[in-house]
């Protein structure tokens, strides 16, 4: 057998002879592959840092927004109002109104509708406050009858306490400010925030045309201009269409509740309808509040507890049909959101800004969802197991497998 000799490349960058048992040439220079691997590691490190900074910002944001609510709450509310009222201002501008008048008219329409809704609810509610003591007394009578039927539980508890030798601890009541004192203290700050919100909303609506031109024309890349236009249009269309559609649905719910309250003989049926329409803007929490109010009012005015629960039961049936059949059929899959995300947004913004934050939670969630849909959804779970943070890998220029 003849001896085998290795063939070496003089430059040191060529290929060597195939080893026994292998076919084909040896692999090429591994330097480009090592560069890609290093770039992937660097990209993953940067993504991890961005993710950690985002988590830290998310955890610190509630404290910053809560402490500076006088500044941040009007800004966020004005942005939401701008997104909602900009289509109306555009329609009015198409009719020939100047931009200034169109923006002012759109804001006046919103303030007028809101004032009518609050007037329809608050005026009868203030009148009904005089009947609250009689309602509380009637509810106490119902509970006393119920307590008499289960008095054996109370006697058993007293016997157990006597056998254990326990003594009732003294009750300490701390004096606090009354409701009227709290309202008197809160009214100036509330009026200031409302005034700031409407002023900023007006100037933002009036400047919407200039903002669109600046976002579209000041970009050096045409692709960035197109993407900015799509994001602005998507956010505006989604939020405005959602609030308009939900507003029409809630108006129909308010009309039905008003007729139902009139048919059942409840006082101030328009108040109950307006209250149902306004509270229906709060997912889950609003209908539960309305159900509790109807139950308390029914028990406080009816002679029998079962009769007093009829208004609450009727509203529960209406809300079940509306939330499970009517609203999903009208809104469709475009506005369908995860209930867990809705509850999380409600709790998150309610913790920061109270009732106002709860009202703004769904529009804020819609705005963030529209932005994420266009900018890319981060792949948090896949990132933990080694996948890219975003589905588009910039090193490959396409979707990662």
Short mmCIF file of C-alpha atoms in Angstrom, two decimals:
data_model
loop_
_atom_site.label_atom_id
_atom_site.label_comp_id
_atom_site.label_asym_id
_atom_site.label_seq_id
_atom_site.Cartn_x
_atom_site.Cartn_y
_atom_site.Cartn_z
CA UNK A 1 0.00 0.00 0.00
CA UNK A 2 1.27 3.46 -0.81
CA UNK A 3 1.69 5.94 2.06
CA UNK A 4 -0.75 8.87 2.42
CA UNK A 5 0.50 12.42 2.74
CA UNK A 6 -1.40 15.53 3.95
CA UNK A 7 -1.56 18.38 1.49
CA UNK A 8 -0.97 21.71 3.21
CA UNK A 9 -1.91 25.11 1.87
CA UNK A 10 1.06 27.46 1.73
CA UNK A 11 -1.08 30.46 2.69
CA UNK A 12 -2.59 28.70 5.62
CA UNK A 13 -6.15 29.63 4.59
CA UNK A 14 -6.96 26.85 2.17
CA UNK A 15 -8.51 23.47 2.66
CA UNK A 16 -6.84 20.28 3.81
CA UNK A 17 -7.32 16.84 2.43
CA UNK A 18 -10.35 14.93 3.52
CA UNK A 19 -9.87 12.75 6.54
CA UNK A 20 -10.44 9.04 6.21
CA UNK A 21 -14.12 8.20 6.48
CA UNK A 22 -15.29 11.69 5.41
CA UNK A 23 -16.46 13.01 2.09
CA UNK A 24 -16.23 16.48 0.63
CA UNK A 25 -14.01 19.43 1.50
CA UNK A 26 -13.31 20.61 5.04
CA UNK A 27 -15.38 23.50 6.49
CA UNK A 28 -14.55 27.04 5.41
CA UNK A 29 -13.09 29.80 7.53
CA UNK A 30 -15.11 29.94 10.82
CA UNK A 31 -14.50 33.68 11.40
CA UNK A 32 -17.77 34.98 9.84
CA UNK A 33 -19.76 32.39 11.81
CA UNK A 34 -18.00 33.43 15.02
CA UNK A 35 -18.81 37.09 14.25
CA UNK A 36 -22.50 36.25 13.82
CA UNK A 37 -22.46 34.29 17.08
CA UNK A 38 -20.83 37.17 18.91
CA UNK A 39 -23.37 39.61 17.41
CA UNK A 40 -26.22 37.37 18.58
CA UNK A 41 -24.80 37.26 22.10
CA UNK A 42 -24.35 41.03 22.11
CA UNK A 43 -27.93 41.53 20.86
CA UNK A 44 -29.27 39.20 23.53
CA UNK A 45 -27.33 41.06 26.23
CA UNK A 46 -28.72 44.40 25.05
CA UNK A 47 -32.24 42.92 24.94
CA UNK A 48 -31.84 41.62 28.48
CA UNK A 49 -30.73 45.04 29.70
CA UNK A 50 -33.65 46.74 27.94
CA UNK A 51 -36.05 44.18 29.45
CA UNK A 52 -34.68 44.73 32.96
CA UNK A 53 -34.87 48.50 32.57
CA UNK A 54 -38.46 48.19 31.31
CA UNK A 55 -39.43 46.07 34.30
CA UNK A 56 -37.82 48.56 36.68
CA UNK A 57 -39.59 51.46 34.97
CA UNK A 58 -42.90 49.58 35.12
CA UNK A 59 -42.50 48.99 38.86
CA UNK A 60 -41.42 52.57 39.61
CA UNK A 61 -43.97 54.24 37.34
CA UNK A 62 -46.99 53.94 39.70
CA UNK A 63 -45.23 55.82 42.49
CA UNK A 64 -44.09 58.60 40.16
CA UNK A 65 -47.52 58.95 38.52
CA UNK A 66 -49.33 58.80 41.87
CA UNK A 67 -47.16 61.47 43.50
CA UNK A 68 -47.34 63.72 40.45
CA UNK A 69 -51.00 63.03 39.63
CA UNK A 70 -51.76 66.77 39.44
CA UNK A 71 -49.34 66.97 36.49
CA UNK A 72 -49.53 63.55 34.81
CA UNK A 73 -53.26 62.80 35.10
CA UNK A 74 -54.39 65.86 33.07
CA UNK A 75 -51.77 65.07 30.43
CA UNK A 76 -52.89 61.45 30.00
CA UNK A 77 -56.57 62.42 30.04
CA UNK A 78 -55.92 65.17 27.47
CA UNK A 79 -54.11 62.70 25.19
CA UNK A 80 -57.05 60.27 25.36
CA UNK A 81 -59.51 63.11 24.66
CA UNK A 82 -57.37 64.23 21.72
CA UNK A 83 -57.38 60.74 20.23
CA UNK A 84 -61.15 60.44 20.70
CA UNK A 85 -62.16 63.92 19.50
CA UNK A 86 -59.70 64.31 16.59
CA UNK A 87 -61.96 62.43 14.11
CA UNK A 88 -64.87 64.72 15.05
CA UNK A 89 -62.67 67.79 14.57
CA UNK A 90 -61.56 66.44 11.18
CA UNK A 91 -65.20 65.98 10.13
CA UNK A 92 -66.05 69.52 11.19
CA UNK A 93 -62.99 70.85 9.34
CA UNK A 94 -64.17 69.09 6.17
CA UNK A 95 -67.45 71.01 6.46
CA UNK A 96 -65.53 74.26 6.07
CA UNK A 97 -64.85 75.30 9.64
CA UNK A 98 -61.39 76.66 10.44
CA UNK A 99 -59.16 74.36 12.44
CA UNK A 100 -59.46 76.53 15.56
CA UNK A 101 -63.27 76.54 15.50
CA UNK A 102 -63.47 72.84 14.61
CA UNK A 103 -61.27 71.91 17.57
CA UNK A 104 -63.23 74.15 19.93
CA UNK A 105 -66.59 72.80 18.67
CA UNK A 106 -65.48 69.17 19.14
CA UNK A 107 -64.47 69.87 22.73
CA UNK A 108 -67.71 71.78 23.41
CA UNK A 109 -69.76 68.84 22.09
CA UNK A 110 -67.98 66.48 24.47
CA UNK A 111 -68.42 68.82 27.45
CA UNK A 112 -72.12 69.27 26.59
CA UNK A 113 -72.79 65.52 26.40
CA UNK A 114 -70.89 64.92 29.64
CA UNK A 115 -72.76 67.74 31.41
CA UNK A 116 -76.14 66.40 30.30
CA UNK A 117 -75.26 62.91 31.51
CA UNK A 118 -74.04 64.14 34.90
CA UNK A 119 -77.06 66.42 35.30
CA UNK A 120 -79.45 63.57 34.56
CA UNK A 121 -77.75 61.49 37.26
CA UNK A 122 -76.77 63.97 39.95
CA UNK A 123 -79.92 66.08 40.28
CA UNK A 124 -82.28 63.18 41.11
CA UNK A 125 -79.55 61.57 43.23
CA UNK A 126 -79.29 64.69 45.41
CA UNK A 127 -83.07 64.72 45.81
CA UNK A 128 -83.06 61.05 46.71
CA UNK A 129 -80.53 61.59 49.52
CA UNK A 130 -83.42 62.73 51.73
CA UNK A 131 -84.91 59.22 51.51
CA UNK A 132 -81.68 57.46 52.51
CA UNK A 133 -82.47 57.30 56.29
CA UNK A 134 -85.84 55.66 55.59
CA UNK A 135 -84.16 53.16 53.22
CA UNK A 136 -81.54 52.28 55.83
CA UNK A 137 -84.27 51.74 58.42
CA UNK A 138 -86.20 49.48 56.05
CA UNK A 139 -83.04 47.45 55.25
CA UNK A 140 -82.41 47.15 59.00
CA UNK A 141 -85.90 45.74 59.48
CA UNK A 142 -85.30 43.13 56.79
CA UNK A 143 -82.02 42.11 58.39
CA UNK A 144 -83.56 42.01 61.85
CA UNK A 145 -86.19 39.56 60.59
CA UNK A 146 -83.46 37.49 58.99
CA UNK A 147 -81.34 37.67 62.13
CA UNK A 148 -84.30 36.45 64.22
CA UNK A 149 -84.57 33.35 62.05
CA UNK A 150 -80.90 32.51 62.65
CA UNK A 151 -80.69 33.68 66.26
CA UNK A 152 -79.47 30.25 67.35
CA UNK A 153 -76.11 30.98 65.68
CA UNK A 154 -75.66 34.09 67.84
CA UNK A 155 -76.59 32.21 71.01
CA UNK A 156 -74.16 29.43 70.13
CA UNK A 157 -71.40 32.00 69.59
CA UNK A 158 -72.10 33.55 73.00
CA UNK A 159 -71.93 30.16 74.72
CA UNK A 160 -68.63 29.32 73.03
CA UNK A 161 -67.22 32.71 74.05
CA UNK A 162 -68.35 32.19 77.66
CA UNK A 163 -66.78 28.70 77.80
CA UNK A 164 -63.49 30.00 76.37
CA UNK A 165 -63.47 32.80 78.93
CA UNK A 166 -63.10 35.49 76.30
CA UNK A 167 -64.10 39.06 76.78
CA UNK A 168 -65.22 41.53 74.24
CA UNK A 169 -62.43 43.94 73.45
CA UNK A 170 -63.28 47.64 73.69
CA UNK A 171 -63.98 49.31 70.39
CA UNK A 172 -61.90 52.35 69.55
CA UNK A 173 -63.37 54.83 67.09
CA UNK A 174 -61.09 57.44 65.59
CA UNK A 175 -62.66 60.72 64.59
CA UNK A 176 -62.09 61.67 60.99
CA UNK A 177 -63.19 64.35 58.57
CA UNK A 178 -66.78 64.25 57.40
CA UNK A 179 -67.81 63.70 53.80
CA UNK A 180 -68.53 67.38 53.25
CA UNK A 181 -65.13 68.34 54.67
CA UNK A 182 -63.45 65.89 52.30
CA UNK A 183 -65.41 67.30 49.35
CA UNK A 184 -64.52 70.85 50.36
CA UNK A 185 -60.82 69.94 50.49
CA UNK A 186 -60.85 67.99 47.23
CA UNK A 187 -62.93 70.39 45.11
CA UNK A 188 -60.19 72.99 44.30
CA UNK A 189 -57.69 70.37 43.12
CA UNK A 190 -60.36 68.55 41.09
CA UNK A 191 -61.45 71.77 39.40
CA UNK A 192 -57.83 72.64 38.63
CA UNK A 193 -57.18 69.21 37.09
CA UNK A 194 -60.38 69.38 35.01
CA UNK A 195 -59.50 72.85 33.74
CA UNK A 196 -55.96 71.79 32.85
CA UNK A 197 -57.27 68.68 31.09
CA UNK A 198 -59.68 70.59 28.86
CA UNK A 199 -57.13 73.31 28.07
CA UNK A 200 -54.44 70.82 27.10
CA UNK A 201 -56.95 68.74 25.13
CA UNK A 202 -58.02 71.81 23.15
CA UNK A 203 -54.45 72.81 22.27
CA UNK A 204 -53.57 69.20 21.37
CA UNK A 205 -56.62 68.86 19.11
CA UNK A 206 -55.88 72.22 17.50
CA UNK A 207 -52.24 71.19 16.87
CA UNK A 208 -53.10 67.75 15.44
CA UNK A 209 -52.56 68.82 11.79
CA UNK A 210 -49.15 70.34 12.49
CA UNK A 211 -48.17 67.27 14.52
CA UNK A 212 -49.06 64.93 11.67
CA UNK A 213 -47.10 66.98 9.17
CA UNK A 214 -44.09 67.10 11.45
CA UNK A 215 -44.15 63.35 12.02
CA UNK A 216 -44.50 62.63 8.33
CA UNK A 217 -42.30 65.26 6.70
CA UNK A 218 -39.44 65.61 9.19
CA UNK A 219 -38.36 61.96 8.78
CA UNK A 220 -35.32 61.33 6.59
CA UNK A 221 -36.45 57.78 5.80
CA UNK A 222 -39.65 57.36 3.76
CA UNK A 223 -40.33 54.01 5.43
CA UNK A 224 -40.25 55.66 8.84
CA UNK A 225 -42.75 58.28 7.65
CA UNK A 226 -45.13 55.60 6.37
CA UNK A 227 -44.81 53.64 9.61
CA UNK A 228 -45.46 56.75 11.71
CA UNK A 229 -48.57 57.53 9.64
CA UNK A 230 -49.86 53.99 10.06
CA UNK A 231 -49.29 53.99 13.82
CA UNK A 232 -51.05 57.35 14.30
CA UNK A 233 -53.99 56.29 12.14
CA UNK A 234 -54.30 52.88 13.81
CA UNK A 235 -54.24 54.29 17.35
CA UNK A 236 -56.74 57.04 16.51
CA UNK A 237 -59.12 54.75 14.62
CA UNK A 238 -59.06 51.96 17.19
CA UNK A 239 -59.54 54.09 20.30
CA UNK A 240 -62.09 56.45 18.75
CA UNK A 241 -64.10 53.63 17.17
CA UNK A 242 -64.08 51.63 20.40
CA UNK A 243 -65.27 54.52 22.58
CA UNK A 244 -67.92 55.59 20.04
CA UNK A 245 -69.26 52.04 19.66
CA UNK A 246 -69.22 51.35 23.39
CA UNK A 247 -70.85 54.74 24.00
CA UNK A 248 -73.73 53.88 21.65
CA UNK A 249 -74.15 50.47 23.30
CA UNK A 250 -74.16 52.03 26.76
CA UNK A 251 -76.70 54.63 25.60
CA UNK A 252 -79.01 51.82 24.52
CA UNK A 253 -78.43 50.09 27.88
CA UNK A 254 -79.33 53.34 29.66
CA UNK A 255 -82.55 53.72 27.67
CA UNK A 256 -83.58 50.13 28.42
CA UNK A 257 -82.78 50.55 32.13
CA UNK A 258 -84.81 53.78 32.22
CA UNK A 259 -87.86 52.07 30.75
CA UNK A 260 -87.37 49.12 33.08
CA UNK A 261 -87.11 51.38 36.13
CA UNK A 262 -90.29 53.19 35.04
CA UNK A 263 -92.10 49.88 34.54
CA UNK A 264 -91.03 48.58 37.95
CA UNK A 265 -92.08 51.80 39.68
CA UNK A 266 -88.63 53.00 40.73
CA UNK A 267 -88.17 56.68 41.43
CA UNK A 268 -86.19 58.83 38.94
CA UNK A 269 -85.95 56.32 36.08
CA UNK A 270 -83.79 58.69 34.01
CA UNK A 271 -81.25 58.73 36.84
CA UNK A 272 -81.05 54.94 36.87
CA UNK A 273 -80.63 54.85 33.10
CA UNK A 274 -77.89 57.48 33.12
CA UNK A 275 -76.13 55.76 35.99
CA UNK A 276 -76.24 52.41 34.15
CA UNK A 277 -74.85 54.03 30.97
CA UNK A 278 -71.99 55.76 32.80
CA UNK A 279 -71.02 52.79 34.97
CA UNK A 280 -71.04 50.47 31.95
CA UNK A 281 -67.87 52.22 30.73
CA UNK A 282 -66.08 50.48 33.62
CA UNK A 283 -65.69 46.81 32.65
CA UNK A 284 -66.73 44.36 35.39
CA UNK A 285 -66.57 46.91 38.23
CA UNK A 286 -69.23 49.25 36.84
CA UNK A 287 -71.97 46.63 36.37
CA UNK A 288 -71.19 45.16 39.80
CA UNK A 289 -71.60 48.62 41.35
CA UNK A 290 -74.89 49.14 39.51
CA UNK A 291 -76.11 45.73 40.66
CA UNK A 292 -75.29 46.58 44.28
CA UNK A 293 -77.03 49.97 44.10
CA UNK A 294 -80.19 48.45 42.64
CA UNK A 295 -80.18 45.73 45.29
CA UNK A 296 -79.77 48.24 48.13
CA UNK A 297 -82.44 50.57 46.72
CA UNK A 298 -84.85 47.70 46.14
CA UNK A 299 -84.39 46.32 49.65
CA UNK A 300 -84.78 49.82 51.09
CA UNK A 301 -88.10 50.55 49.37
CA UNK A 302 -89.87 47.17 49.03
CA UNK A 303 -91.97 45.48 51.68
CA UNK A 304 -90.54 42.01 50.95
CA UNK A 305 -86.88 41.21 50.28
CA UNK A 306 -87.67 39.05 47.25
CA UNK A 307 -89.69 41.85 45.67
CA UNK A 308 -86.85 44.29 46.34
CA UNK A 309 -84.38 42.07 44.48
CA UNK A 310 -86.42 42.16 41.23
CA UNK A 311 -84.71 45.33 39.81
CA UNK A 312 -81.24 43.90 40.49
CA UNK A 313 -82.21 40.56 38.93
CA UNK A 314 -83.63 42.28 35.83
CA UNK A 315 -80.46 44.36 35.40
CA UNK A 316 -78.31 41.26 35.85
CA UNK A 317 -80.19 39.54 33.03
CA UNK A 318 -79.82 42.60 30.79
CA UNK A 319 -76.11 42.88 31.47
CA UNK A 320 -75.59 39.17 30.82
CA UNK A 321 -77.17 39.45 27.37
CA UNK A 322 -75.37 42.72 26.57
CA UNK A 323 -71.87 41.64 27.64
CA UNK A 324 -71.95 38.09 26.25
CA UNK A 325 -74.02 38.44 23.05
CA UNK A 326 -74.61 42.02 21.90
CA UNK A 327 -71.24 43.69 22.58
CA UNK A 328 -69.02 40.86 21.22
CA UNK A 329 -71.20 40.66 18.08
CA UNK A 330 -70.91 44.42 17.42
CA UNK A 331 -67.27 44.97 18.35
CA UNK A 332 -66.01 41.72 16.83
CA UNK A 333 -62.52 40.31 17.12
CA UNK A 334 -60.82 43.64 16.39
CA UNK A 335 -61.54 45.04 19.85
CA UNK A 336 -61.47 41.75 21.75
CA UNK A 337 -58.98 41.98 24.62
CA UNK A 338 -57.83 39.50 27.19
CA UNK A 339 -60.00 39.82 30.32
CA UNK A 340 -56.88 39.36 32.45
CA UNK A 341 -55.29 42.39 30.77
CA UNK A 342 -58.46 44.43 31.31
CA UNK A 343 -58.59 43.56 35.02
CA UNK A 344 -54.88 44.21 35.37
CA UNK A 345 -55.23 47.64 33.71
CA UNK A 346 -58.22 48.43 35.94
CA UNK A 347 -56.35 47.54 39.12
CA UNK A 348 -53.10 49.19 37.97
CA UNK A 349 -54.56 52.58 37.00
CA UNK A 350 -57.15 52.54 39.80
CA UNK A 351 -54.27 52.13 42.24
CA UNK A 352 -52.55 55.15 40.71
CA UNK A 353 -55.42 57.57 39.98
CA UNK A 354 -58.54 56.12 41.60
CA UNK A 355 -61.86 56.30 39.74
CA UNK A 356 -60.41 58.52 36.99
CA UNK A 357 -57.67 55.97 36.37
CA UNK A 358 -60.27 53.21 36.14
CA UNK A 359 -62.18 55.19 33.49
CA UNK A 360 -58.97 55.79 31.52
CA UNK A 361 -57.66 52.23 31.87
CA UNK A 362 -59.38 50.70 28.83
CA UNK A 363 -58.51 53.58 26.41
CA UNK A 364 -54.90 53.49 27.63
CA UNK A 365 -54.84 49.71 27.15
CA UNK A 366 -56.25 50.09 23.63
CA UNK A 367 -53.63 52.72 22.78
CA UNK A 368 -50.78 50.55 24.05
CA UNK A 369 -52.18 47.51 22.22
CA UNK A 370 -52.33 49.41 18.93
CA UNK A 371 -48.75 50.62 19.38
CA UNK A 372 -47.50 47.14 20.22
CA UNK A 373 -49.27 45.63 17.20
CA UNK A 374 -47.34 47.97 14.88
CA UNK A 375 -44.02 48.11 16.68
CA UNK A 376 -43.84 44.39 17.45
CA UNK A 377 -44.92 42.21 20.35
CA UNK A 378 -42.05 41.24 22.64
CA UNK A 379 -41.56 37.50 23.04
CA UNK A 380 -41.06 37.37 26.83
CA UNK A 381 -41.54 33.62 27.30
CA UNK A 382 -39.41 32.67 24.30
CA UNK A 383 -36.69 35.10 25.41
CA UNK A 384 -36.29 33.13 28.65
CA UNK A 385 -35.58 29.97 26.61
CA UNK A 386 -33.07 31.58 24.27
CA UNK A 387 -35.26 33.01 21.50
CA UNK A 388 -35.03 36.64 20.30
CA UNK A 389 -37.00 39.22 22.26
CA UNK A 390 -38.85 40.24 19.08
CA UNK A 391 -39.97 37.82 16.34
CA UNK A 392 -37.92 39.68 13.71
CA UNK A 393 -34.23 38.90 14.07
CA UNK A 394 -32.22 41.89 12.69
CA UNK A 395 -29.23 39.61 12.03
CA UNK A 396 -31.29 37.45 9.69
CA UNK A 397 -33.66 40.09 8.33
CA UNK A 398 -36.65 37.80 8.68
CA UNK A 399 -38.69 35.86 11.16
CA UNK A 400 -36.74 33.70 13.48
CA UNK A 401 -37.49 30.06 13.33
#
